[in-house]
Amino acid sequence: GFSDTVMEEAWKASKDFFALSSEEKLLHKTMNEAEYPYGYEQSETLVKGKALDGSNDMIDNDSLALQDLKETFAIGPYNPDSGMPPRRWVQTPNLPKNFQRSLERYYQKMESLALVLLEIFSWALDEEVSFFKNRMTKHQSALRLVHYYPLAEPKHASHLVRAGAHTDYGALTILAAQDRGLEVLLHQQHENGTASSEWFPVPLIPGTFIINLGDLMQRWTNDKWRSTAHRVAMPSTDAMEQRFSMAFFVNINGDTLIEPLQSCLDDDEDGNGSNNIKYPVITAGEHLMAKHLASMGETVEKGDSKSLMDEL
């Protein structure tokens, strides 16, 4: 089971950290994103990551114009075989007590929960029950604490977008939230042949997690499963309130080749579905790094992904 104490300690660590002065928080910021894509961060625009797929269907004008109004702190995997850099813990004067311990305990619980969810995915996709678990032995998952700033002077709009519309990069995301604001984009196909899309608020149910599918799972399932387009928005009357969340991004072994699962290929003339493949084969690590750098306004040159991962 999931301990309430582990959750409560993680929430406290998050809130106490973001209450530090800007000067102290910046001491936890990485100086080189390609070398260490974790730590403290103030600026990131997730919409750019989605643009790598050439998909603009879930991007609204607010998303394009708005720099995400949040700050974050992230850690990566402990396993040195993951190919990701070792965790860095900077001891600063007012860092919350047990900050490292609280986050590491929460990370471990999320690892276990992710394996349970992936086992369910295996059944749903007609794969061996251990299919995804075998590809999580040196995973590159990341835990991110998120703090949405309170707006001192809310805009006059009745509905404010606090984090622009985007999808997550990896296989899935396990999200813990304490406040309302998350919205998902639902696509509907009507009987007359037309289609429409509409944003719906996600109910806030105490003691539960929100599970979002990511871009890698959409790619793996050849678009049979779609990554969850979402944003954070709220009435302007709530804009002066802070909002906190904790997201665990499930990223599988970086050397895993991502090619369509057999159950996700439609039959073609050859009977094997090979003509229906929608994405070229790529490793999970190449996919993840390209998405991450795009979110930071950087690009990966074609054929350069492998050398970039080697540097990590």
PDB file of C-alpha atoms in Angstrom:
ATOM      1  CA  GLY A   1       0.000   0.000   0.000  1.00  0.00           C
ATOM      2  CA  PHE A   2       0.881   3.662  -0.169  1.00  0.00           C
ATOM      3  CA  SER A   3       1.718   5.253   3.175  1.00  0.00           C
ATOM      4  CA  ASP A   4      -0.035   8.509   4.078  1.00  0.00           C
ATOM      5  CA  THR A   5       3.129   9.495   5.930  1.00  0.00           C
ATOM      6  CA  VAL A   6       5.248   9.247   2.784  1.00  0.00           C
ATOM      7  CA  MET A   7       2.774  11.441   0.935  1.00  0.00           C
ATOM      8  CA  GLU A   8       2.494  14.003   3.718  1.00  0.00           C
ATOM      9  CA  GLU A   9       6.259  14.275   4.095  1.00  0.00           C
ATOM     10  CA  ALA A  10       6.684  14.795   0.353  1.00  0.00           C
ATOM     11  CA  TRP A  11       4.045  17.555   0.316  1.00  0.00           C
ATOM     12  CA  LYS A  12       5.719  19.280   3.262  1.00  0.00           C
ATOM     13  CA  ALA A  13       9.153  19.032   1.649  1.00  0.00           C
ATOM     14  CA  SER A  14       7.752  20.563  -1.539  1.00  0.00           C
ATOM     15  CA  LYS A  15       6.013  23.486   0.132  1.00  0.00           C
ATOM     16  CA  ASP A  16       8.945  24.249   2.420  1.00  0.00           C
ATOM     17  CA  PHE A  17      11.388  24.201  -0.489  1.00  0.00           C
ATOM     18  CA  PHE A  18       9.371  26.586  -2.657  1.00  0.00           C
ATOM     19  CA  ALA A  19       8.992  28.920   0.340  1.00  0.00           C
ATOM     20  CA  LEU A  20      12.763  29.519   0.293  1.00  0.00           C
ATOM     21  CA  SER A  21      14.128  32.761  -1.095  1.00  0.00           C
ATOM     22  CA  SER A  22      14.689  32.971  -4.840  1.00  0.00           C
ATOM     23  CA  GLU A  23      18.404  33.354  -4.227  1.00  0.00           C
ATOM     24  CA  GLU A  24      18.594  30.095  -2.295  1.00  0.00           C
ATOM     25  CA  LYS A  25      16.428  28.164  -4.732  1.00  0.00           C
ATOM     26  CA  LEU A  26      18.652  29.236  -7.608  1.00  0.00           C
ATOM     27  CA  LEU A  27      21.565  27.481  -5.906  1.00  0.00           C
ATOM     28  CA  HIS A  28      19.743  24.242  -6.786  1.00  0.00           C
ATOM     29  CA  LYS A  29      19.522  25.108 -10.494  1.00  0.00           C
ATOM     30  CA  THR A  30      21.561  23.131 -13.003  1.00  0.00           C
ATOM     31  CA  MET A  31      23.930  25.096 -15.201  1.00  0.00           C
ATOM     32  CA  ASN A  32      23.792  22.633 -18.091  1.00  0.00           C
ATOM     33  CA  GLU A  33      20.471  21.037 -19.069  1.00  0.00           C
ATOM     34  CA  ALA A  34      22.064  18.480 -21.399  1.00  0.00           C
ATOM     35  CA  GLU A  35      24.428  17.347 -18.631  1.00  0.00           C
ATOM     36  CA  TYR A  36      21.952  17.361 -15.726  1.00  0.00           C
ATOM     37  CA  PRO A  37      18.259  17.857 -16.638  1.00  0.00           C
ATOM     38  CA  TYR A  38      17.091  18.024 -13.008  1.00  0.00           C
ATOM     39  CA  GLY A  39      17.201  20.356 -10.030  1.00  0.00           C
ATOM     40  CA  TYR A  40      15.413  23.694  -9.753  1.00  0.00           C
ATOM     41  CA  GLU A  41      13.850  25.339 -12.794  1.00  0.00           C
ATOM     42  CA  GLN A  42      11.859  28.507 -13.393  1.00  0.00           C
ATOM     43  CA  SER A  43      11.323  28.590 -17.140  1.00  0.00           C
ATOM     44  CA  GLU A  44       9.953  25.859 -19.349  1.00  0.00           C
ATOM     45  CA  THR A  45       7.367  25.829 -22.127  1.00  0.00           C
ATOM     46  CA  LEU A  46       5.975  22.335 -22.622  1.00  0.00           C
ATOM     47  CA  VAL A  47       4.020  23.273 -25.742  1.00  0.00           C
ATOM     48  CA  LYS A  48       7.284  23.227 -27.715  1.00  0.00           C
ATOM     49  CA  GLY A  49       7.846  19.581 -26.828  1.00  0.00           C
ATOM     50  CA  LYS A  50       4.555  18.596 -28.461  1.00  0.00           C
ATOM     51  CA  ALA A  51       5.442  20.565 -31.591  1.00  0.00           C
ATOM     52  CA  LEU A  52       8.120  17.959 -32.328  1.00  0.00           C
ATOM     53  CA  ASP A  53       5.326  15.616 -33.365  1.00  0.00           C
ATOM     54  CA  GLY A  54       3.931  18.179 -35.788  1.00  0.00           C
ATOM     55  CA  SER A  55       0.674  18.222 -33.841  1.00  0.00           C
ATOM     56  CA  ASN A  56      -1.045  21.516 -33.092  1.00  0.00           C
ATOM     57  CA  ASP A  57      -4.580  20.269 -32.534  1.00  0.00           C
ATOM     58  CA  MET A  58      -4.526  20.805 -28.792  1.00  0.00           C
ATOM     59  CA  ILE A  59      -2.633  24.103 -28.729  1.00  0.00           C
ATOM     60  CA  ASP A  60      -4.739  27.193 -28.103  1.00  0.00           C
ATOM     61  CA  ASN A  61      -3.782  30.840 -28.368  1.00  0.00           C
ATOM     62  CA  ASP A  62      -3.290  31.092 -24.617  1.00  0.00           C
ATOM     63  CA  SER A  63      -0.778  28.256 -24.783  1.00  0.00           C
ATOM     64  CA  LEU A  64       1.286  29.926 -27.468  1.00  0.00           C
ATOM     65  CA  ALA A  65       1.374  33.294 -25.750  1.00  0.00           C
ATOM     66  CA  LEU A  66       1.844  32.221 -22.139  1.00  0.00           C
ATOM     67  CA  GLN A  67       5.101  31.282 -20.461  1.00  0.00           C
ATOM     68  CA  ASP A  68       4.173  28.644 -17.903  1.00  0.00           C
ATOM     69  CA  LEU A  69       3.651  30.394 -14.573  1.00  0.00           C
ATOM     70  CA  LYS A  70       5.411  27.916 -12.327  1.00  0.00           C
ATOM     71  CA  GLU A  71       8.648  26.757 -10.742  1.00  0.00           C
ATOM     72  CA  THR A  72       9.794  23.163 -10.335  1.00  0.00           C
ATOM     73  CA  PHE A  73      12.300  20.878  -8.636  1.00  0.00           C
ATOM     74  CA  ALA A  74      13.122  17.460 -10.112  1.00  0.00           C
ATOM     75  CA  ILE A  75      15.183  14.372  -9.389  1.00  0.00           C
ATOM     76  CA  GLY A  76      15.991  11.432 -11.646  1.00  0.00           C
ATOM     77  CA  PRO A  77      16.671   7.726 -11.081  1.00  0.00           C
ATOM     78  CA  TYR A  78      19.082   6.387  -8.481  1.00  0.00           C
ATOM     79  CA  ASN A  79      20.241   3.446 -10.601  1.00  0.00           C
ATOM     80  CA  PRO A  80      23.602   4.279 -12.288  1.00  0.00           C
ATOM     81  CA  ASP A  81      22.719   1.826 -15.074  1.00  0.00           C
ATOM     82  CA  SER A  82      19.905   4.156 -16.187  1.00  0.00           C
ATOM     83  CA  GLY A  83      22.373   6.195 -18.202  1.00  0.00           C
ATOM     84  CA  MET A  84      21.253   9.352 -16.409  1.00  0.00           C
ATOM     85  CA  PRO A  85      23.584  11.423 -14.189  1.00  0.00           C
ATOM     86  CA  PRO A  86      23.743  10.717 -10.435  1.00  0.00           C
ATOM     87  CA  ARG A  87      21.409  12.722  -8.241  1.00  0.00           C
ATOM     88  CA  ARG A  88      22.831  15.989  -6.952  1.00  0.00           C
ATOM     89  CA  TRP A  89      21.783  17.268  -3.553  1.00  0.00           C
ATOM     90  CA  VAL A  90      22.928  20.779  -2.741  1.00  0.00           C
ATOM     91  CA  GLN A  91      22.996  21.594   0.963  1.00  0.00           C
ATOM     92  CA  THR A  92      21.930  25.204   1.382  1.00  0.00           C
ATOM     93  CA  PRO A  93      21.397  27.049   4.701  1.00  0.00           C
ATOM     94  CA  ASN A  94      17.602  26.843   4.919  1.00  0.00           C
ATOM     95  CA  LEU A  95      16.917  23.640   3.003  1.00  0.00           C
ATOM     96  CA  PRO A  96      14.001  21.806   4.657  1.00  0.00           C
ATOM     97  CA  LYS A  97      14.956  19.049   7.083  1.00  0.00           C
ATOM     98  CA  ASN A  98      14.630  15.574   5.527  1.00  0.00           C
ATOM     99  CA  PHE A  99      14.153  17.129   2.056  1.00  0.00           C
ATOM    100  CA  GLN A 100      16.281  14.470   0.352  1.00  0.00           C
ATOM    101  CA  ARG A 101      14.846  11.585   2.388  1.00  0.00           C
ATOM    102  CA  SER A 102      11.238  12.645   1.760  1.00  0.00           C
ATOM    103  CA  LEU A 103      11.687  12.871  -1.997  1.00  0.00           C
ATOM    104  CA  GLU A 104      13.623   9.620  -2.285  1.00  0.00           C
ATOM    105  CA  ARG A 105      10.981   7.702  -0.314  1.00  0.00           C
ATOM    106  CA  TYR A 106       8.204   9.123  -2.472  1.00  0.00           C
ATOM    107  CA  TYR A 107      10.169   8.303  -5.642  1.00  0.00           C
ATOM    108  CA  GLN A 108      10.521   4.657  -4.539  1.00  0.00           C
ATOM    109  CA  LYS A 109       6.779   4.363  -3.914  1.00  0.00           C
ATOM    110  CA  MET A 110       6.074   5.789  -7.365  1.00  0.00           C
ATOM    111  CA  GLU A 111       8.430   3.237  -8.934  1.00  0.00           C
ATOM    112  CA  SER A 112       6.381   0.428  -7.386  1.00  0.00           C
ATOM    113  CA  LEU A 113       3.057   1.934  -8.435  1.00  0.00           C
ATOM    114  CA  ALA A 114       4.316   2.439 -11.993  1.00  0.00           C
ATOM    115  CA  LEU A 115       5.117  -1.276 -12.299  1.00  0.00           C
ATOM    116  CA  VAL A 116       1.592  -2.192 -11.205  1.00  0.00           C
ATOM    117  CA  LEU A 117       0.073   0.142 -13.788  1.00  0.00           C
ATOM    118  CA  LEU A 118       2.366  -1.131 -16.539  1.00  0.00           C
ATOM    119  CA  GLU A 119       1.367  -4.700 -15.743  1.00  0.00           C
ATOM    120  CA  ILE A 120      -2.249  -3.680 -16.368  1.00  0.00           C
ATOM    121  CA  PHE A 121      -1.153  -2.065 -19.633  1.00  0.00           C
ATOM    122  CA  SER A 122       0.490  -5.338 -20.684  1.00  0.00           C
ATOM    123  CA  TRP A 123      -2.770  -7.223 -20.260  1.00  0.00           C
ATOM    124  CA  ALA A 124      -4.728  -4.557 -22.155  1.00  0.00           C
ATOM    125  CA  LEU A 125      -2.297  -4.648 -25.085  1.00  0.00           C
ATOM    126  CA  ASP A 126      -2.128  -8.462 -25.362  1.00  0.00           C
ATOM    127  CA  GLU A 127       1.516  -8.600 -24.310  1.00  0.00           C
ATOM    128  CA  GLU A 128       3.225 -10.853 -21.789  1.00  0.00           C
ATOM    129  CA  VAL A 129       2.468  -9.628 -18.279  1.00  0.00           C
ATOM    130  CA  SER A 130       6.155  -8.773 -17.765  1.00  0.00           C
ATOM    131  CA  PHE A 131       6.529  -6.968 -21.102  1.00  0.00           C
ATOM    132  CA  PHE A 132       6.812  -3.435 -19.710  1.00  0.00           C
ATOM    133  CA  LYS A 133       8.346  -4.507 -16.394  1.00  0.00           C
ATOM    134  CA  ASN A 134      11.293  -6.012 -18.287  1.00  0.00           C
ATOM    135  CA  ARG A 135      11.837  -2.604 -19.873  1.00  0.00           C
ATOM    136  CA  MET A 136      11.921  -0.786 -16.524  1.00  0.00           C
ATOM    137  CA  THR A 137      15.057  -2.423 -15.079  1.00  0.00           C
ATOM    138  CA  LYS A 138      17.134   0.736 -15.669  1.00  0.00           C
ATOM    139  CA  HIS A 139      14.380   3.249 -16.263  1.00  0.00           C
ATOM    140  CA  GLN A 140      14.870   7.010 -16.569  1.00  0.00           C
ATOM    141  CA  SER A 141      11.799   8.135 -14.628  1.00  0.00           C
ATOM    142  CA  ALA A 142      11.732  11.583 -13.035  1.00  0.00           C
ATOM    143  CA  LEU A 143       9.915  13.061 -10.049  1.00  0.00           C
ATOM    144  CA  ARG A 144       8.975  16.713 -10.375  1.00  0.00           C
ATOM    145  CA  LEU A 145       7.601  18.982  -7.661  1.00  0.00           C
ATOM    146  CA  VAL A 146       5.570  21.838  -9.135  1.00  0.00           C
ATOM    147  CA  HIS A 147       4.583  25.178  -7.607  1.00  0.00           C
ATOM    148  CA  TYR A 148       2.251  27.535  -9.469  1.00  0.00           C
ATOM    149  CA  TYR A 149       2.840  31.097  -8.405  1.00  0.00           C
ATOM    150  CA  PRO A 150      -0.037  33.101  -6.974  1.00  0.00           C
ATOM    151  CA  LEU A 151      -0.913  36.030  -9.233  1.00  0.00           C
ATOM    152  CA  ALA A 152      -0.885  39.273  -7.281  1.00  0.00           C
ATOM    153  CA  GLU A 153      -3.023  41.032  -9.880  1.00  0.00           C
ATOM    154  CA  PRO A 154      -5.163  38.506 -11.787  1.00  0.00           C
ATOM    155  CA  LYS A 155      -6.116  39.331 -15.338  1.00  0.00           C
ATOM    156  CA  HIS A 156      -9.673  40.381 -16.009  1.00  0.00           C
ATOM    157  CA  ALA A 157     -10.377  37.166 -17.909  1.00  0.00           C
ATOM    158  CA  SER A 158     -12.901  34.871 -16.271  1.00  0.00           C
ATOM    159  CA  HIS A 159     -10.735  31.784 -16.901  1.00  0.00           C
ATOM    160  CA  LEU A 160      -6.949  31.868 -16.644  1.00  0.00           C
ATOM    161  CA  VAL A 161      -4.529  29.348 -18.161  1.00  0.00           C
ATOM    162  CA  ARG A 162      -1.739  28.821 -15.630  1.00  0.00           C
ATOM    163  CA  ALA A 163       0.197  26.139 -17.560  1.00  0.00           C
ATOM    164  CA  GLY A 164      -0.210  25.909 -21.315  1.00  0.00           C
ATOM    165  CA  ALA A 165      -1.761  22.944 -23.081  1.00  0.00           C
ATOM    166  CA  HIS A 166       0.687  20.089 -23.559  1.00  0.00           C
ATOM    167  CA  THR A 167       1.190  16.341 -23.417  1.00  0.00           C
ATOM    168  CA  ASP A 168       3.838  14.546 -21.358  1.00  0.00           C
ATOM    169  CA  TYR A 169       6.816  12.918 -23.027  1.00  0.00           C
ATOM    170  CA  GLY A 170       7.104   9.444 -21.565  1.00  0.00           C
ATOM    171  CA  ALA A 171       5.028   6.301 -21.143  1.00  0.00           C
ATOM    172  CA  LEU A 172       2.701   7.650 -18.480  1.00  0.00           C
ATOM    173  CA  THR A 173       2.562  10.163 -15.637  1.00  0.00           C
ATOM    174  CA  ILE A 174       1.357   9.612 -12.072  1.00  0.00           C
ATOM    175  CA  LEU A 175       0.111  12.940 -10.756  1.00  0.00           C
ATOM    176  CA  ALA A 176      -0.747  13.957  -7.205  1.00  0.00           C
ATOM    177  CA  ALA A 177      -2.640  17.232  -6.843  1.00  0.00           C
ATOM    178  CA  GLN A 178      -4.067  19.084  -3.857  1.00  0.00           C
ATOM    179  CA  ASP A 179      -6.004  21.758  -5.701  1.00  0.00           C
ATOM    180  CA  ARG A 180      -8.350  21.941  -8.648  1.00  0.00           C
ATOM    181  CA  GLY A 181      -7.216  23.350 -11.971  1.00  0.00           C
ATOM    182  CA  LEU A 182      -6.193  20.409 -14.151  1.00  0.00           C
ATOM    183  CA  GLU A 183      -8.165  20.138 -17.399  1.00  0.00           C
ATOM    184  CA  VAL A 184      -8.013  17.503 -20.152  1.00  0.00           C
ATOM    185  CA  LEU A 185      -8.870  17.907 -23.822  1.00  0.00           C
ATOM    186  CA  LEU A 186     -11.505  15.428 -24.976  1.00  0.00           C
ATOM    187  CA  HIS A 187     -12.110  14.762 -28.668  1.00  0.00           C
ATOM    188  CA  GLN A 188     -15.578  13.750 -29.804  1.00  0.00           C
ATOM    189  CA  GLN A 189     -16.678  12.289 -33.129  1.00  0.00           C
ATOM    190  CA  HIS A 190     -20.308  13.122 -33.920  1.00  0.00           C
ATOM    191  CA  GLU A 191     -22.847  11.068 -35.883  1.00  0.00           C
ATOM    192  CA  ASN A 192     -22.906  13.637 -38.689  1.00  0.00           C
ATOM    193  CA  GLY A 193     -19.203  13.046 -39.323  1.00  0.00           C
ATOM    194  CA  THR A 194     -17.947  16.217 -37.665  1.00  0.00           C
ATOM    195  CA  ALA A 195     -15.519  16.325 -34.774  1.00  0.00           C
ATOM    196  CA  SER A 196     -15.080  18.683 -31.864  1.00  0.00           C
ATOM    197  CA  SER A 197     -12.762  19.167 -28.912  1.00  0.00           C
ATOM    198  CA  GLU A 198     -13.537  20.565 -25.487  1.00  0.00           C
ATOM    199  CA  TRP A 199     -11.655  21.123 -22.249  1.00  0.00           C
ATOM    200  CA  PHE A 200     -13.043  19.328 -19.188  1.00  0.00           C
ATOM    201  CA  PRO A 201     -11.993  19.838 -15.546  1.00  0.00           C
ATOM    202  CA  VAL A 202     -10.542  16.769 -13.809  1.00  0.00           C
ATOM    203  CA  PRO A 203     -12.337  16.019 -10.528  1.00  0.00           C
ATOM    204  CA  LEU A 204     -10.196  16.426  -7.421  1.00  0.00           C
ATOM    205  CA  ILE A 205     -10.742  13.264  -5.362  1.00  0.00           C
ATOM    206  CA  PRO A 206      -8.799  13.060  -2.067  1.00  0.00           C
ATOM    207  CA  GLY A 207      -6.501  10.062  -1.742  1.00  0.00           C
ATOM    208  CA  THR A 208      -6.290   9.357  -5.476  1.00  0.00           C
ATOM    209  CA  PHE A 209      -3.759   9.820  -8.274  1.00  0.00           C
ATOM    210  CA  ILE A 210      -4.390  11.098 -11.787  1.00  0.00           C
ATOM    211  CA  ILE A 211      -2.873   8.949 -14.564  1.00  0.00           C
ATOM    212  CA  ASN A 212      -1.997  10.557 -17.895  1.00  0.00           C
ATOM    213  CA  LEU A 213      -0.742   8.679 -20.942  1.00  0.00           C
ATOM    214  CA  GLY A 214       2.383  10.122 -22.548  1.00  0.00           C
ATOM    215  CA  ASP A 215       3.697  10.642 -26.075  1.00  0.00           C
ATOM    216  CA  LEU A 216       5.914   7.558 -25.930  1.00  0.00           C
ATOM    217  CA  MET A 217       2.945   5.290 -25.193  1.00  0.00           C
ATOM    218  CA  GLN A 218       1.028   6.861 -28.074  1.00  0.00           C
ATOM    219  CA  ARG A 219       3.986   6.169 -30.353  1.00  0.00           C
ATOM    220  CA  TRP A 220       4.370   2.609 -29.020  1.00  0.00           C
ATOM    221  CA  THR A 221       0.687   1.861 -29.634  1.00  0.00           C
ATOM    222  CA  ASN A 222       0.751   3.407 -33.118  1.00  0.00           C
ATOM    223  CA  ASP A 223      -1.831   6.037 -32.052  1.00  0.00           C
ATOM    224  CA  LYS A 224      -4.277   3.424 -30.711  1.00  0.00           C
ATOM    225  CA  TRP A 225      -3.796   5.025 -27.311  1.00  0.00           C
ATOM    226  CA  ARG A 226      -3.478   8.799 -27.337  1.00  0.00           C
ATOM    227  CA  SER A 227      -1.342  10.885 -25.001  1.00  0.00           C
ATOM    228  CA  THR A 228      -3.431  13.018 -22.660  1.00  0.00           C
ATOM    229  CA  ALA A 229      -3.542  16.671 -23.698  1.00  0.00           C
ATOM    230  CA  HIS A 230      -3.911  18.717 -20.535  1.00  0.00           C
ATOM    231  CA  ARG A 231      -3.412  22.154 -19.065  1.00  0.00           C
ATOM    232  CA  VAL A 232      -3.790  23.945 -15.755  1.00  0.00           C
ATOM    233  CA  ALA A 233      -6.517  26.574 -15.748  1.00  0.00           C
ATOM    234  CA  MET A 234      -8.750  28.107 -13.125  1.00  0.00           C
ATOM    235  CA  PRO A 235     -11.275  30.860 -12.511  1.00  0.00           C
ATOM    236  CA  SER A 236      -9.641  34.255 -12.058  1.00  0.00           C
ATOM    237  CA  THR A 237     -11.077  34.310  -8.540  1.00  0.00           C
ATOM    238  CA  ASP A 238      -8.683  31.457  -7.651  1.00  0.00           C
ATOM    239  CA  ALA A 239      -5.638  32.970  -9.317  1.00  0.00           C
ATOM    240  CA  MET A 240      -4.284  34.540  -6.132  1.00  0.00           C
ATOM    241  CA  GLU A 241      -3.946  31.069  -4.582  1.00  0.00           C
ATOM    242  CA  GLN A 242      -0.822  28.941  -4.831  1.00  0.00           C
ATOM    243  CA  ARG A 243      -1.129  25.511  -6.404  1.00  0.00           C
ATOM    244  CA  PHE A 244       1.120  22.513  -5.766  1.00  0.00           C
ATOM    245  CA  SER A 245       1.417  19.168  -7.512  1.00  0.00           C
ATOM    246  CA  MET A 246       3.849  16.239  -7.731  1.00  0.00           C
ATOM    247  CA  ALA A 247       4.333  14.460 -11.037  1.00  0.00           C
ATOM    248  CA  PHE A 248       6.140  11.157 -11.544  1.00  0.00           C
ATOM    249  CA  PHE A 249       7.061  10.795 -15.213  1.00  0.00           C
ATOM    250  CA  VAL A 250       7.492   7.122 -16.109  1.00  0.00           C
ATOM    251  CA  ASN A 251      10.319   6.819 -18.639  1.00  0.00           C
ATOM    252  CA  ILE A 252      11.383   3.285 -19.541  1.00  0.00           C
ATOM    253  CA  ASN A 253      14.899   1.964 -20.252  1.00  0.00           C
ATOM    254  CA  GLY A 254      16.587   4.415 -22.593  1.00  0.00           C
ATOM    255  CA  ASP A 255      17.897   1.739 -24.952  1.00  0.00           C
ATOM    256  CA  THR A 256      14.444   0.238 -25.592  1.00  0.00           C
ATOM    257  CA  LEU A 257      13.474   0.344 -29.259  1.00  0.00           C
ATOM    258  CA  ILE A 258      10.041   1.885 -29.652  1.00  0.00           C
ATOM    259  CA  GLU A 259       8.218   0.216 -32.528  1.00  0.00           C
ATOM    260  CA  PRO A 260       4.483  -0.461 -32.814  1.00  0.00           C
ATOM    261  CA  LEU A 261       3.144  -3.311 -30.699  1.00  0.00           C
ATOM    262  CA  GLN A 262       1.647  -6.133 -32.723  1.00  0.00           C
ATOM    263  CA  SER A 263      -1.833  -5.650 -31.250  1.00  0.00           C
ATOM    264  CA  CYS A 264      -1.778  -2.049 -32.469  1.00  0.00           C
ATOM    265  CA  LEU A 265      -1.185  -2.805 -36.150  1.00  0.00           C
ATOM    266  CA  ASP A 266      -4.139  -3.057 -38.512  1.00  0.00           C
ATOM    267  CA  ASP A 267      -4.025  -5.785 -41.137  1.00  0.00           C
ATOM    268  CA  ASP A 268      -2.807  -4.725 -44.566  1.00  0.00           C
ATOM    269  CA  GLU A 269      -2.278  -6.586 -47.841  1.00  0.00           C
ATOM    270  CA  ASP A 270       0.717  -8.411 -46.383  1.00  0.00           C
ATOM    271  CA  GLY A 271      -1.290  -9.410 -43.329  1.00  0.00           C
ATOM    272  CA  ASN A 272       1.280  -8.065 -40.851  1.00  0.00           C
ATOM    273  CA  GLY A 273       0.302  -4.409 -40.603  1.00  0.00           C
ATOM    274  CA  SER A 274       3.752  -3.203 -41.678  1.00  0.00           C
ATOM    275  CA  ASN A 275       2.252  -0.629 -44.036  1.00  0.00           C
ATOM    276  CA  ASN A 276       0.302   0.975 -41.206  1.00  0.00           C
ATOM    277  CA  ILE A 277       3.260   1.972 -39.047  1.00  0.00           C
ATOM    278  CA  LYS A 278       2.974   5.690 -38.282  1.00  0.00           C
ATOM    279  CA  TYR A 279       6.352   6.414 -36.656  1.00  0.00           C
ATOM    280  CA  PRO A 280       9.957   5.480 -37.425  1.00  0.00           C
ATOM    281  CA  VAL A 281      11.734   3.286 -34.883  1.00  0.00           C
ATOM    282  CA  ILE A 282      13.553   5.263 -32.185  1.00  0.00           C
ATOM    283  CA  THR A 283      14.989   4.476 -28.776  1.00  0.00           C
ATOM    284  CA  ALA A 284      13.132   5.674 -25.699  1.00  0.00           C
ATOM    285  CA  GLY A 285      16.172   7.705 -24.655  1.00  0.00           C
ATOM    286  CA  GLU A 286      16.382   9.537 -27.970  1.00  0.00           C
ATOM    287  CA  HIS A 287      12.669  10.306 -27.806  1.00  0.00           C
ATOM    288  CA  LEU A 288      12.887  11.620 -24.241  1.00  0.00           C
ATOM    289  CA  MET A 289      15.899  13.860 -24.754  1.00  0.00           C
ATOM    290  CA  ALA A 290      14.563  15.371 -27.972  1.00  0.00           C
ATOM    291  CA  LYS A 291      11.310  16.247 -26.202  1.00  0.00           C
ATOM    292  CA  HIS A 292      13.076  17.681 -23.168  1.00  0.00           C
ATOM    293  CA  LEU A 293      15.444  19.884 -25.155  1.00  0.00           C
ATOM    294  CA  ALA A 294      12.567  21.127 -27.311  1.00  0.00           C
ATOM    295  CA  SER A 295      10.737  22.221 -24.164  1.00  0.00           C
ATOM    296  CA  MET A 296      13.807  24.296 -23.270  1.00  0.00           C
ATOM    297  CA  GLY A 297      13.897  25.889 -26.711  1.00  0.00           C
ATOM    298  CA  GLU A 298      16.779  23.736 -27.957  1.00  0.00           C
ATOM    299  CA  THR A 299      16.938  21.155 -30.723  1.00  0.00           C
ATOM    300  CA  VAL A 300      18.706  17.883 -31.410  1.00  0.00           C
ATOM    301  CA  GLU A 301      20.295  17.617 -34.821  1.00  0.00           C
ATOM    302  CA  LYS A 302      19.198  14.605 -36.852  1.00  0.00           C
ATOM    303  CA  GLY A 303      21.432  11.667 -36.033  1.00  0.00           C
ATOM    304  CA  ASP A 304      22.838  13.466 -32.984  1.00  0.00           C
ATOM    305  CA  SER A 305      20.616  11.927 -30.303  1.00  0.00           C
ATOM    306  CA  LYS A 306      22.918   9.008 -29.597  1.00  0.00           C
ATOM    307  CA  SER A 307      25.948  11.210 -28.904  1.00  0.00           C
ATOM    308  CA  LEU A 308      23.858  13.357 -26.599  1.00  0.00           C
ATOM    309  CA  MET A 309      22.751  10.356 -24.552  1.00  0.00           C
ATOM    310  CA  ASP A 310      26.331   9.107 -24.424  1.00  0.00           C
ATOM    311  CA  GLU A 311      27.310  12.354 -22.716  1.00  0.00           C
ATOM    312  CA  LEU A 312      24.803  11.618 -19.929  1.00  0.00           C
TER     313      LEU A 312
END
